[in-house]
């Protein structure tokens, strides 16, 4: 299980993020997983757009407590495999 993924600023807007997410989906399918869930901070619009493009759907919005940054508005997204 991963807790954080990001793309180095030098490689943003190159298409590497969608390739990574699509590869993640492929690995999950090969492992027989049925769904991927993730949360995105509510103000992280670029990531939300990326996940929507990759086939994720918004499930709900809520406040999540993160040990390092405290309570944050977030969106839970899922991709049915």
PDB file of N, CA, C and O in Angstrom:
ATOM      1  N   UNK A   1       0.843  -1.175   0.000  1.00  0.00           N
ATOM      2  CA  UNK A   1       0.000   0.000   0.000  1.00  0.00           C
ATOM      3  C   UNK A   1       0.891   1.242   0.000  1.00  0.00           C
ATOM      4  O   UNK A   1       1.851   1.327   0.735  1.00  0.00           O
ATOM      5  N   UNK A   2       0.547   2.170  -0.857  1.00  0.00           N
ATOM      6  CA  UNK A   2       1.285   3.436  -0.907  1.00  0.00           C
ATOM      7  C   UNK A   2       0.517   4.490  -0.130  1.00  0.00           C
ATOM      8  O   UNK A   2      -0.697   4.464  -0.058  1.00  0.00           O
ATOM      9  N   UNK A   3       1.249   5.434   0.408  1.00  0.00           N
ATOM     10  CA  UNK A   3       0.607   6.500   1.163  1.00  0.00           C
ATOM     11  C   UNK A   3       0.712   7.852   0.482  1.00  0.00           C
ATOM     12  O   UNK A   3      -0.043   8.751   0.805  1.00  0.00           O
ATOM     13  N   UNK A   4       1.636   7.983  -0.432  1.00  0.00           N
ATOM     14  CA  UNK A   4       1.807   9.266  -1.113  1.00  0.00           C
ATOM     15  C   UNK A   4       2.509   9.022  -2.433  1.00  0.00           C
ATOM     16  O   UNK A   4       3.512   8.301  -2.485  1.00  0.00           O
ATOM     17  N   UNK A   5       1.971   9.608  -3.475  1.00  0.00           N
ATOM     18  CA  UNK A   5       2.670   9.587  -4.760  1.00  0.00           C
ATOM     19  C   UNK A   5       2.724  11.016  -5.272  1.00  0.00           C
ATOM     20  O   UNK A   5       1.828  11.822  -5.017  1.00  0.00           O
ATOM     21  N   UNK A   6       3.787  11.336  -5.967  1.00  0.00           N
ATOM     22  CA  UNK A   6       3.916  12.665  -6.557  1.00  0.00           C
ATOM     23  C   UNK A   6       4.895  12.595  -7.715  1.00  0.00           C
ATOM     24  O   UNK A   6       5.611  11.610  -7.889  1.00  0.00           O
ATOM     25  N   UNK A   7       4.899  13.645  -8.512  1.00  0.00           N
ATOM     26  CA  UNK A   7       5.811  13.765  -9.646  1.00  0.00           C
ATOM     27  C   UNK A   7       6.728  14.951  -9.372  1.00  0.00           C
ATOM     28  O   UNK A   7       6.267  16.032  -8.994  1.00  0.00           O
ATOM     29  N   UNK A   8       8.017  14.739  -9.555  1.00  0.00           N
ATOM     30  CA  UNK A   8       8.990  15.815  -9.379  1.00  0.00           C
ATOM     31  C   UNK A   8       8.602  16.984 -10.288  1.00  0.00           C
ATOM     32  O   UNK A   8       8.204  16.773 -11.440  1.00  0.00           O
ATOM     33  N   UNK A   9       8.718  18.223  -9.801  1.00  0.00           N
ATOM     34  CA  UNK A   9       8.319  19.383 -10.603  1.00  0.00           C
ATOM     35  C   UNK A   9       8.942  19.431 -12.007  1.00  0.00           C
ATOM     36  O   UNK A   9       8.293  19.896 -12.954  1.00  0.00           O
ATOM     37  N   UNK A  10      10.150  18.932 -12.161  1.00  0.00           N
ATOM     38  CA  UNK A  10      10.787  18.960 -13.486  1.00  0.00           C
ATOM     39  C   UNK A  10      10.084  18.070 -14.503  1.00  0.00           C
ATOM     40  O   UNK A  10      10.298  18.220 -15.708  1.00  0.00           O
ATOM     41  N   UNK A  11       9.258  17.126 -14.027  1.00  0.00           N
ATOM     42  CA  UNK A  11       8.618  16.163 -14.921  1.00  0.00           C
ATOM     43  C   UNK A  11       7.110  16.340 -15.015  1.00  0.00           C
ATOM     44  O   UNK A  11       6.443  15.546 -15.685  1.00  0.00           O
ATOM     45  N   UNK A  12       6.582  17.384 -14.376  1.00  0.00           N
ATOM     46  CA  UNK A  12       5.138  17.623 -14.449  1.00  0.00           C
ATOM     47  C   UNK A  12       4.784  18.089 -15.856  1.00  0.00           C
ATOM     48  O   UNK A  12       5.573  18.697 -16.560  1.00  0.00           O
ATOM     49  N   UNK A  13       3.569  17.748 -16.262  1.00  0.00           N
ATOM     50  CA  UNK A  13       3.027  18.102 -17.581  1.00  0.00           C
ATOM     51  C   UNK A  13       3.791  17.413 -18.717  1.00  0.00           C
ATOM     52  O   UNK A  13       3.871  17.924 -19.824  1.00  0.00           O
ATOM     53  N   UNK A  14       4.338  16.236 -18.431  1.00  0.00           N
ATOM     54  CA  UNK A  14       5.030  15.453 -19.460  1.00  0.00           C
ATOM     55  C   UNK A  14       4.267  14.188 -19.822  1.00  0.00           C
ATOM     56  O   UNK A  14       4.661  13.475 -20.736  1.00  0.00           O
ATOM     57  N   UNK A  15       3.200  13.876 -19.065  1.00  0.00           N
ATOM     58  CA  UNK A  15       2.442  12.663 -19.296  1.00  0.00           C
ATOM     59  C   UNK A  15       2.875  11.502 -18.419  1.00  0.00           C
ATOM     60  O   UNK A  15       2.265  10.432 -18.444  1.00  0.00           O
ATOM     61  N   UNK A  16       3.910  11.712 -17.621  1.00  0.00           N
ATOM     62  CA  UNK A  16       4.414  10.613 -16.795  1.00  0.00           C
ATOM     63  C   UNK A  16       3.411  10.221 -15.702  1.00  0.00           C
ATOM     64  O   UNK A  16       3.314   9.050 -15.343  1.00  0.00           O
ATOM     65  N   UNK A  17       2.647  11.173 -15.195  1.00  0.00           N
ATOM     66  CA  UNK A  17       1.698  10.868 -14.112  1.00  0.00           C
ATOM     67  C   UNK A  17       0.601   9.920 -14.600  1.00  0.00           C
ATOM     68  O   UNK A  17       0.276   8.947 -13.916  1.00  0.00           O
ATOM     69  N   UNK A  18       0.034  10.168 -15.779  1.00  0.00           N
ATOM     70  CA  UNK A  18      -1.020   9.288 -16.281  1.00  0.00           C
ATOM     71  C   UNK A  18      -0.450   7.914 -16.597  1.00  0.00           C
ATOM     72  O   UNK A  18      -1.098   6.891 -16.362  1.00  0.00           O
ATOM     73  N   UNK A  19       0.790   7.860 -17.084  1.00  0.00           N
ATOM     74  CA  UNK A  19       1.435   6.568 -17.336  1.00  0.00           C
ATOM     75  C   UNK A  19       1.602   5.791 -16.032  1.00  0.00           C
ATOM     76  O   UNK A  19       1.365   4.584 -15.986  1.00  0.00           O
ATOM     77  N   UNK A  20       1.993   6.483 -14.986  1.00  0.00           N
ATOM     78  CA  UNK A  20       2.170   5.851 -13.686  1.00  0.00           C
ATOM     79  C   UNK A  20       0.845   5.306 -13.163  1.00  0.00           C
ATOM     80  O   UNK A  20       0.759   4.160 -12.716  1.00  0.00           O
ATOM     81  N   UNK A  21      -0.205   6.121 -13.217  1.00  0.00           N
ATOM     82  CA  UNK A  21      -1.510   5.698 -12.701  1.00  0.00           C
ATOM     83  C   UNK A  21      -2.052   4.529 -13.526  1.00  0.00           C
ATOM     84  O   UNK A  21      -2.597   3.569 -12.969  1.00  0.00           O
ATOM     85  N   UNK A  22      -1.903   4.594 -14.841  1.00  0.00           N
ATOM     86  CA  UNK A  22      -2.360   3.484 -15.681  1.00  0.00           C
ATOM     87  C   UNK A  22      -1.576   2.204 -15.375  1.00  0.00           C
ATOM     88  O   UNK A  22      -2.149   1.108 -15.372  1.00  0.00           O
ATOM     89  N   UNK A  23      -0.283   2.336 -15.107  1.00  0.00           N
ATOM     90  CA  UNK A  23       0.521   1.162 -14.734  1.00  0.00           C
ATOM     91  C   UNK A  23       0.052   0.606 -13.394  1.00  0.00           C
ATOM     92  O   UNK A  23      -0.056  -0.615 -13.222  1.00  0.00           O
ATOM     93  N   UNK A  24      -0.244   1.469 -12.448  1.00  0.00           N
ATOM     94  CA  UNK A  24      -0.775   1.053 -11.149  1.00  0.00           C
ATOM     95  C   UNK A  24      -2.080   0.282 -11.322  1.00  0.00           C
ATOM     96  O   UNK A  24      -2.272  -0.775 -10.718  1.00  0.00           O
ATOM     97  N   UNK A  25      -2.961   0.778 -12.163  1.00  0.00           N
ATOM     98  CA  UNK A  25      -4.232   0.101 -12.428  1.00  0.00           C
ATOM     99  C   UNK A  25      -3.968  -1.275 -13.045  1.00  0.00           C
ATOM    100  O   UNK A  25      -4.594  -2.268 -12.662  1.00  0.00           O
ATOM    101  N   UNK A  26      -3.019  -1.344 -13.975  1.00  0.00           N
ATOM    102  CA  UNK A  26      -2.677  -2.618 -14.602  1.00  0.00           C
ATOM    103  C   UNK A  26      -2.152  -3.636 -13.606  1.00  0.00           C
ATOM    104  O   UNK A  26      -2.540  -4.814 -13.641  1.00  0.00           O
ATOM    105  N   UNK A  27      -1.295  -3.214 -12.703  1.00  0.00           N
ATOM    106  CA  UNK A  27      -0.755  -4.114 -11.682  1.00  0.00           C
ATOM    107  C   UNK A  27      -1.880  -4.601 -10.763  1.00  0.00           C
ATOM    108  O   UNK A  27      -1.974  -5.790 -10.446  1.00  0.00           O
ATOM    109  N   UNK A  28      -2.747  -3.684 -10.370  1.00  0.00           N
ATOM    110  CA  UNK A  28      -3.864  -4.066  -9.489  1.00  0.00           C
ATOM    111  C   UNK A  28      -4.767  -5.096 -10.171  1.00  0.00           C
ATOM    112  O   UNK A  28      -5.206  -6.056  -9.545  1.00  0.00           O
ATOM    113  N   UNK A  29      -5.025  -4.903 -11.460  1.00  0.00           N
ATOM    114  CA  UNK A  29      -5.851  -5.876 -12.198  1.00  0.00           C
ATOM    115  C   UNK A  29      -5.170  -7.239 -12.237  1.00  0.00           C
ATOM    116  O   UNK A  29      -5.822  -8.263 -12.014  1.00  0.00           O
ATOM    117  N   UNK A  30      -3.863  -7.267 -12.535  1.00  0.00           N
ATOM    118  CA  UNK A  30      -3.121  -8.534 -12.594  1.00  0.00           C
ATOM    119  C   UNK A  30      -3.145  -9.253 -11.255  1.00  0.00           C
ATOM    120  O   UNK A  30      -3.115 -10.484 -11.205  1.00  0.00           O
ATOM    121  N   UNK A  31      -3.169  -8.483 -10.172  1.00  0.00           N
ATOM    122  CA  UNK A  31      -3.211  -9.075  -8.829  1.00  0.00           C
ATOM    123  C   UNK A  31      -4.618  -9.476  -8.419  1.00  0.00           C
ATOM    124  O   UNK A  31      -4.829  -9.954  -7.312  1.00  0.00           O
ATOM    125  N   UNK A  32      -5.592  -9.250  -9.292  1.00  0.00           N
ATOM    126  CA  UNK A  32      -6.963  -9.640  -8.996  1.00  0.00           C
ATOM    127  C   UNK A  32      -7.730  -8.668  -8.115  1.00  0.00           C
ATOM    128  O   UNK A  32      -8.781  -9.011  -7.578  1.00  0.00           O
ATOM    129  N   UNK A  33      -7.223  -7.459  -7.969  1.00  0.00           N
ATOM    130  CA  UNK A  33      -7.936  -6.462  -7.163  1.00  0.00           C
ATOM    131  C   UNK A  33      -9.211  -6.049  -7.874  1.00  0.00           C
ATOM    132  O   UNK A  33      -9.318  -6.121  -9.099  1.00  0.00           O
ATOM    133  N   UNK A  34     -10.191  -5.620  -7.127  1.00  0.00           N
ATOM    134  CA  UNK A  34     -11.484  -5.226  -7.681  1.00  0.00           C
ATOM    135  C   UNK A  34     -11.688  -3.715  -7.749  1.00  0.00           C
ATOM    136  O   UNK A  34     -12.468  -3.221  -8.547  1.00  0.00           O
ATOM    137  N   UNK A  35     -11.001  -2.992  -6.858  1.00  0.00           N
ATOM    138  CA  UNK A  35     -11.196  -1.544  -6.796  1.00  0.00           C
ATOM    139  C   UNK A  35      -9.955  -0.898  -6.194  1.00  0.00           C
ATOM    140  O   UNK A  35      -9.251  -1.508  -5.380  1.00  0.00           O
ATOM    141  N   UNK A  36      -9.680   0.330  -6.613  1.00  0.00           N
ATOM    142  CA  UNK A  36      -8.621   1.146  -6.003  1.00  0.00           C
ATOM    143  C   UNK A  36      -9.311   2.360  -5.395  1.00  0.00           C
ATOM    144  O   UNK A  36     -10.112   3.020  -6.064  1.00  0.00           O
ATOM    145  N   UNK A  37      -9.017   2.641  -4.134  1.00  0.00           N
ATOM    146  CA  UNK A  37      -9.505   3.849  -3.465  1.00  0.00           C
ATOM    147  C   UNK A  37      -8.322   4.754  -3.187  1.00  0.00           C
ATOM    148  O   UNK A  37      -7.234   4.276  -2.858  1.00  0.00           O
ATOM    149  N   UNK A  38      -8.551   6.055  -3.282  1.00  0.00           N
ATOM    150  CA  UNK A  38      -7.520   7.019  -2.901  1.00  0.00           C
ATOM    151  C   UNK A  38      -8.190   8.290  -2.434  1.00  0.00           C
ATOM    152  O   UNK A  38      -9.370   8.512  -2.695  1.00  0.00           O
ATOM    153  N   UNK A  39      -7.436   9.093  -1.711  1.00  0.00           N
ATOM    154  CA  UNK A  39      -7.960  10.393  -1.322  1.00  0.00           C
ATOM    155  C   UNK A  39      -7.062  11.478  -1.888  1.00  0.00           C
ATOM    156  O   UNK A  39      -5.864  11.301  -2.048  1.00  0.00           O
ATOM    157  N   UNK A  40      -7.698  12.588  -2.227  1.00  0.00           N
ATOM    158  CA  UNK A  40      -7.033  13.744  -2.821  1.00  0.00           C
ATOM    159  C   UNK A  40      -7.428  14.952  -1.991  1.00  0.00           C
ATOM    160  O   UNK A  40      -8.612  15.130  -1.683  1.00  0.00           O
ATOM    161  N   UNK A  41      -6.461  15.771  -1.628  1.00  0.00           N
ATOM    162  CA  UNK A  41      -6.806  17.002  -0.920  1.00  0.00           C
ATOM    163  C   UNK A  41      -7.734  17.821  -1.795  1.00  0.00           C
ATOM    164  O   UNK A  41      -7.557  17.906  -3.018  1.00  0.00           O
ATOM    165  N   UNK A  42      -8.736  18.424  -1.186  1.00  0.00           N
ATOM    166  CA  UNK A  42      -9.810  19.090  -1.925  1.00  0.00           C
ATOM    167  C   UNK A  42      -9.313  20.187  -2.861  1.00  0.00           C
ATOM    168  O   UNK A  42      -9.911  20.425  -3.899  1.00  0.00           O
ATOM    169  N   UNK A  43      -8.215  20.825  -2.523  1.00  0.00           N
ATOM    170  CA  UNK A  43      -7.716  21.912  -3.374  1.00  0.00           C
ATOM    171  C   UNK A  43      -6.683  21.447  -4.406  1.00  0.00           C
ATOM    172  O   UNK A  43      -6.115  22.256  -5.125  1.00  0.00           O
ATOM    173  N   UNK A  44      -6.468  20.143  -4.520  1.00  0.00           N
ATOM    174  CA  UNK A  44      -5.484  19.607  -5.467  1.00  0.00           C
ATOM    175  C   UNK A  44      -6.188  19.266  -6.783  1.00  0.00           C
ATOM    176  O   UNK A  44      -6.364  18.106  -7.145  1.00  0.00           O
ATOM    177  N   UNK A  45      -6.571  20.298  -7.510  1.00  0.00           N
ATOM    178  CA  UNK A  45      -7.337  20.146  -8.744  1.00  0.00           C
ATOM    179  C   UNK A  45      -6.558  19.381  -9.818  1.00  0.00           C
ATOM    180  O   UNK A  45      -7.137  18.519 -10.484  1.00  0.00           O
ATOM    181  N   UNK A  46      -5.257  19.645 -10.027  1.00  0.00           N
ATOM    182  CA  UNK A  46      -4.537  18.879 -11.053  1.00  0.00           C
ATOM    183  C   UNK A  46      -4.573  17.365 -10.810  1.00  0.00           C
ATOM    184  O   UNK A  46      -4.789  16.584 -11.746  1.00  0.00           O
ATOM    185  N   UNK A  47      -4.404  16.945  -9.562  1.00  0.00           N
ATOM    186  CA  UNK A  47      -4.447  15.512  -9.264  1.00  0.00           C
ATOM    187  C   UNK A  47      -5.847  14.951  -9.463  1.00  0.00           C
ATOM    188  O   UNK A  47      -6.025  13.856 -10.000  1.00  0.00           O
ATOM    189  N   UNK A  48      -6.850  15.702  -9.043  1.00  0.00           N
ATOM    190  CA  UNK A  48      -8.225  15.247  -9.227  1.00  0.00           C
ATOM    191  C   UNK A  48      -8.520  15.043 -10.716  1.00  0.00           C
ATOM    192  O   UNK A  48      -9.106  14.026 -11.119  1.00  0.00           O
ATOM    193  N   UNK A  49      -8.098  15.974 -11.552  1.00  0.00           N
ATOM    194  CA  UNK A  49      -8.305  15.846 -12.999  1.00  0.00           C
ATOM    195  C   UNK A  49      -7.575  14.629 -13.555  1.00  0.00           C
ATOM    196  O   UNK A  49      -8.096  13.924 -14.424  1.00  0.00           O
ATOM    197  N   UNK A  50      -6.362  14.390 -13.067  1.00  0.00           N
ATOM    198  CA  UNK A  50      -5.591  13.227 -13.503  1.00  0.00           C
ATOM    199  C   UNK A  50      -6.343  11.938 -13.200  1.00  0.00           C
ATOM    200  O   UNK A  50      -6.499  11.076 -14.070  1.00  0.00           O
ATOM    201  N   UNK A  51      -6.830  11.803 -11.979  1.00  0.00           N
ATOM    202  CA  UNK A  51      -7.517  10.578 -11.589  1.00  0.00           C
ATOM    203  C   UNK A  51      -8.825  10.407 -12.356  1.00  0.00           C
ATOM    204  O   UNK A  51      -9.169   9.292 -12.752  1.00  0.00           O
ATOM    205  N   UNK A  52      -9.555  11.483 -12.591  1.00  0.00           N
ATOM    206  CA  UNK A  52     -10.770  11.387 -13.397  1.00  0.00           C
ATOM    207  C   UNK A  52     -10.437  10.912 -14.812  1.00  0.00           C
ATOM    208  O   UNK A  52     -11.124  10.048 -15.358  1.00  0.00           O
ATOM    209  N   UNK A  53      -9.380  11.456 -15.383  1.00  0.00           N
ATOM    210  CA  UNK A  53      -8.945  11.048 -16.724  1.00  0.00           C
ATOM    211  C   UNK A  53      -8.576   9.564 -16.761  1.00  0.00           C
ATOM    212  O   UNK A  53      -8.795   8.884 -17.765  1.00  0.00           O
ATOM    213  N   UNK A  54      -8.042   9.051 -15.659  1.00  0.00           N
ATOM    214  CA  UNK A  54      -7.611   7.652 -15.585  1.00  0.00           C
ATOM    215  C   UNK A  54      -8.764   6.701 -15.272  1.00  0.00           C
ATOM    216  O   UNK A  54      -8.559   5.496 -15.206  1.00  0.00           O
ATOM    217  N   UNK A  55      -9.968   7.233 -15.062  1.00  0.00           N
ATOM    218  CA  UNK A  55     -11.117   6.369 -14.829  1.00  0.00           C
ATOM    219  C   UNK A  55     -11.638   6.325 -13.414  1.00  0.00           C
ATOM    220  O   UNK A  55     -12.548   5.552 -13.108  1.00  0.00           O
ATOM    221  N   UNK A  56     -11.089   7.137 -12.533  1.00  0.00           N
ATOM    222  CA  UNK A  56     -11.589   7.201 -11.162  1.00  0.00           C
ATOM    223  C   UNK A  56     -12.854   8.047 -11.123  1.00  0.00           C
ATOM    224  O   UNK A  56     -13.066   8.905 -11.985  1.00  0.00           O
ATOM    225  N   UNK A  57     -13.676   7.806 -10.113  1.00  0.00           N
ATOM    226  CA  UNK A  57     -14.873   8.600  -9.886  1.00  0.00           C
ATOM    227  C   UNK A  57     -14.868   9.119  -8.460  1.00  0.00           C
ATOM    228  O   UNK A  57     -14.363   8.452  -7.555  1.00  0.00           O
ATOM    229  N   UNK A  58     -15.456  10.294  -8.280  1.00  0.00           N
ATOM    230  CA  UNK A  58     -15.592  10.865  -6.948  1.00  0.00           C
ATOM    231  C   UNK A  58     -16.632  10.071  -6.167  1.00  0.00           C
ATOM    232  O   UNK A  58     -17.744   9.846  -6.646  1.00  0.00           O
ATOM    233  N   UNK A  59     -16.259   9.611  -4.974  1.00  0.00           N
ATOM    234  CA  UNK A  59     -17.169   8.843  -4.126  1.00  0.00           C
ATOM    235  C   UNK A  59     -17.805   9.749  -3.082  1.00  0.00           C
ATOM    236  O   UNK A  59     -19.015   9.738  -2.891  1.00  0.00           O
ATOM    237  N   UNK A  60     -16.963  10.525  -2.383  1.00  0.00           N
ATOM    238  CA  UNK A  60     -17.506  11.453  -1.391  1.00  0.00           C
ATOM    239  C   UNK A  60     -16.434  12.452  -0.982  1.00  0.00           C
ATOM    240  O   UNK A  60     -15.255  12.257  -1.233  1.00  0.00           O
ATOM    241  N   UNK A  61     -16.896  13.504  -0.342  1.00  0.00           N
ATOM    242  CA  UNK A  61     -16.016  14.524   0.218  1.00  0.00           C
ATOM    243  C   UNK A  61     -16.116  14.441   1.731  1.00  0.00           C
ATOM    244  O   UNK A  61     -17.188  14.222   2.280  1.00  0.00           O
ATOM    245  N   UNK A  62     -14.974  14.598   2.393  1.00  0.00           N
ATOM    246  CA  UNK A  62     -14.956  14.525   3.854  1.00  0.00           C
ATOM    247  C   UNK A  62     -13.713  15.212   4.395  1.00  0.00           C
ATOM    248  O   UNK A  62     -12.881  15.691   3.639  1.00  0.00           O
ATOM    249  N   UNK A  63     -13.603  15.254   5.695  1.00  0.00           N
ATOM    250  CA  UNK A  63     -12.412  15.774   6.358  1.00  0.00           C
ATOM    251  C   UNK A  63     -11.627  14.573   6.873  1.00  0.00           C
ATOM    252  O   UNK A  63     -12.187  13.706   7.544  1.00  0.00           O
ATOM    253  N   UNK A  64     -10.345  14.523   6.514  1.00  0.00           N
ATOM    254  CA  UNK A  64      -9.474  13.429   6.928  1.00  0.00           C
ATOM    255  C   UNK A  64      -8.365  14.004   7.795  1.00  0.00           C
ATOM    256  O   UNK A  64      -7.818  15.068   7.499  1.00  0.00           O
ATOM    257  N   UNK A  65      -8.019  13.290   8.855  1.00  0.00           N
ATOM    258  CA  UNK A  65      -6.904  13.714   9.698  1.00  0.00           C
ATOM    259  C   UNK A  65      -5.625  13.030   9.218  1.00  0.00           C
ATOM    260  O   UNK A  65      -5.543  11.808   9.126  1.00  0.00           O
ATOM    261  N   UNK A  66      -4.638  13.831   8.867  1.00  0.00           N
ATOM    262  CA  UNK A  66      -3.311  13.348   8.493  1.00  0.00           C
ATOM    263  C   UNK A  66      -2.363  13.703   9.632  1.00  0.00           C
ATOM    264  O   UNK A  66      -2.382  14.840  10.127  1.00  0.00           O
ATOM    265  N   UNK A  67      -1.542  12.767  10.048  1.00  0.00           N
ATOM    266  CA  UNK A  67      -0.634  13.020  11.172  1.00  0.00           C
ATOM    267  C   UNK A  67       0.297  14.196  10.910  1.00  0.00           C
ATOM    268  O   UNK A  67       0.623  14.937  11.826  1.00  0.00           O
ATOM    269  N   UNK A  68       0.719  14.377   9.659  1.00  0.00           N
ATOM    270  CA  UNK A  68       1.706  15.424   9.373  1.00  0.00           C
ATOM    271  C   UNK A  68       1.104  16.793   9.080  1.00  0.00           C
ATOM    272  O   UNK A  68       1.736  17.814   9.325  1.00  0.00           O
ATOM    273  N   UNK A  69      -0.144  16.863   8.569  1.00  0.00           N
ATOM    274  CA  UNK A  69      -0.720  18.163   8.204  1.00  0.00           C
ATOM    275  C   UNK A  69      -2.071  18.443   8.861  1.00  0.00           C
ATOM    276  O   UNK A  69      -2.692  19.458   8.588  1.00  0.00           O
ATOM    277  N   UNK A  70      -2.518  17.541   9.725  1.00  0.00           N
ATOM    278  CA  UNK A  70      -3.756  17.775  10.465  1.00  0.00           C
ATOM    279  C   UNK A  70      -5.010  17.486   9.652  1.00  0.00           C
ATOM    280  O   UNK A  70      -4.975  16.772   8.652  1.00  0.00           O
ATOM    281  N   UNK A  71      -6.121  18.078  10.081  1.00  0.00           N
ATOM    282  CA  UNK A  71      -7.402  17.870   9.415  1.00  0.00           C
ATOM    283  C   UNK A  71      -7.434  18.621   8.093  1.00  0.00           C
ATOM    284  O   UNK A  71      -7.107  19.820   8.038  1.00  0.00           O
ATOM    285  N   UNK A  72      -7.835  17.906   7.039  1.00  0.00           N
ATOM    286  CA  UNK A  72      -7.877  18.491   5.697  1.00  0.00           C
ATOM    287  C   UNK A  72      -9.132  18.049   4.967  1.00  0.00           C
ATOM    288  O   UNK A  72      -9.539  16.882   5.064  1.00  0.00           O
ATOM    289  N   UNK A  73      -9.736  18.986   4.230  1.00  0.00           N
ATOM    290  CA  UNK A  73     -10.828  18.618   3.345  1.00  0.00           C
ATOM    291  C   UNK A  73     -10.244  17.749   2.229  1.00  0.00           C
ATOM    292  O   UNK A  73      -9.201  18.075   1.658  1.00  0.00           O
ATOM    293  N   UNK A  74     -10.906  16.641   1.959  1.00  0.00           N
ATOM    294  CA  UNK A  74     -10.401  15.700   0.954  1.00  0.00           C
ATOM    295  C   UNK A  74     -11.543  15.111   0.167  1.00  0.00           C
ATOM    296  O   UNK A  74     -12.708  15.178   0.561  1.00  0.00           O
ATOM    297  N   UNK A  75     -11.188  14.531  -0.976  1.00  0.00           N
ATOM    298  CA  UNK A  75     -12.148  13.844  -1.826  1.00  0.00           C
ATOM    299  C   UNK A  75     -11.694  12.392  -1.944  1.00  0.00           C
ATOM    300  O   UNK A  75     -10.525  12.125  -2.231  1.00  0.00           O
ATOM    301  N   UNK A  76     -12.605  11.471  -1.702  1.00  0.00           N
ATOM    302  CA  UNK A  76     -12.320  10.043  -1.844  1.00  0.00           C
ATOM    303  C   UNK A  76     -12.736   9.657  -3.255  1.00  0.00           C
ATOM    304  O   UNK A  76     -13.854   9.943  -3.697  1.00  0.00           O
ATOM    305  N   UNK A  77     -11.800   9.026  -3.978  1.00  0.00           N
ATOM    306  CA  UNK A  77     -12.058   8.612  -5.342  1.00  0.00           C
ATOM    307  C   UNK A  77     -11.822   7.110  -5.464  1.00  0.00           C
ATOM    308  O   UNK A  77     -11.067   6.551  -4.686  1.00  0.00           O
ATOM    309  N   UNK A  78     -12.498   6.489  -6.434  1.00  0.00           N
ATOM    310  CA  UNK A  78     -12.297   5.065  -6.634  1.00  0.00           C
ATOM    311  C   UNK A  78     -12.298   4.734  -8.122  1.00  0.00           C
ATOM    312  O   UNK A  78     -12.890   5.454  -8.929  1.00  0.00           O
ATOM    313  N   UNK A  79     -11.631   3.648  -8.432  1.00  0.00           N
ATOM    314  CA  UNK A  79     -11.592   3.112  -9.786  1.00  0.00           C
ATOM    315  C   UNK A  79     -11.985   1.653  -9.716  1.00  0.00           C
ATOM    316  O   UNK A  79     -11.288   0.852  -9.074  1.00  0.00           O
ATOM    317  N   UNK A  80     -13.109   1.314 -10.320  1.00  0.00           N
ATOM    318  CA  UNK A  80     -13.554  -0.072 -10.371  1.00  0.00           C
ATOM    319  C   UNK A  80     -12.715  -0.805 -11.399  1.00  0.00           C
ATOM    320  O   UNK A  80     -12.543  -0.338 -12.516  1.00  0.00           O
ATOM    321  N   UNK A  81     -12.177  -1.937 -11.016  1.00  0.00           N
ATOM    322  CA  UNK A  81     -11.352  -2.714 -11.922  1.00  0.00           C
ATOM    323  C   UNK A  81     -12.194  -3.834 -12.461  1.00  0.00           C
ATOM    324  O   UNK A  81     -12.130  -4.506 -13.290  1.00  0.00           O
TER     325      UNK A  81
END
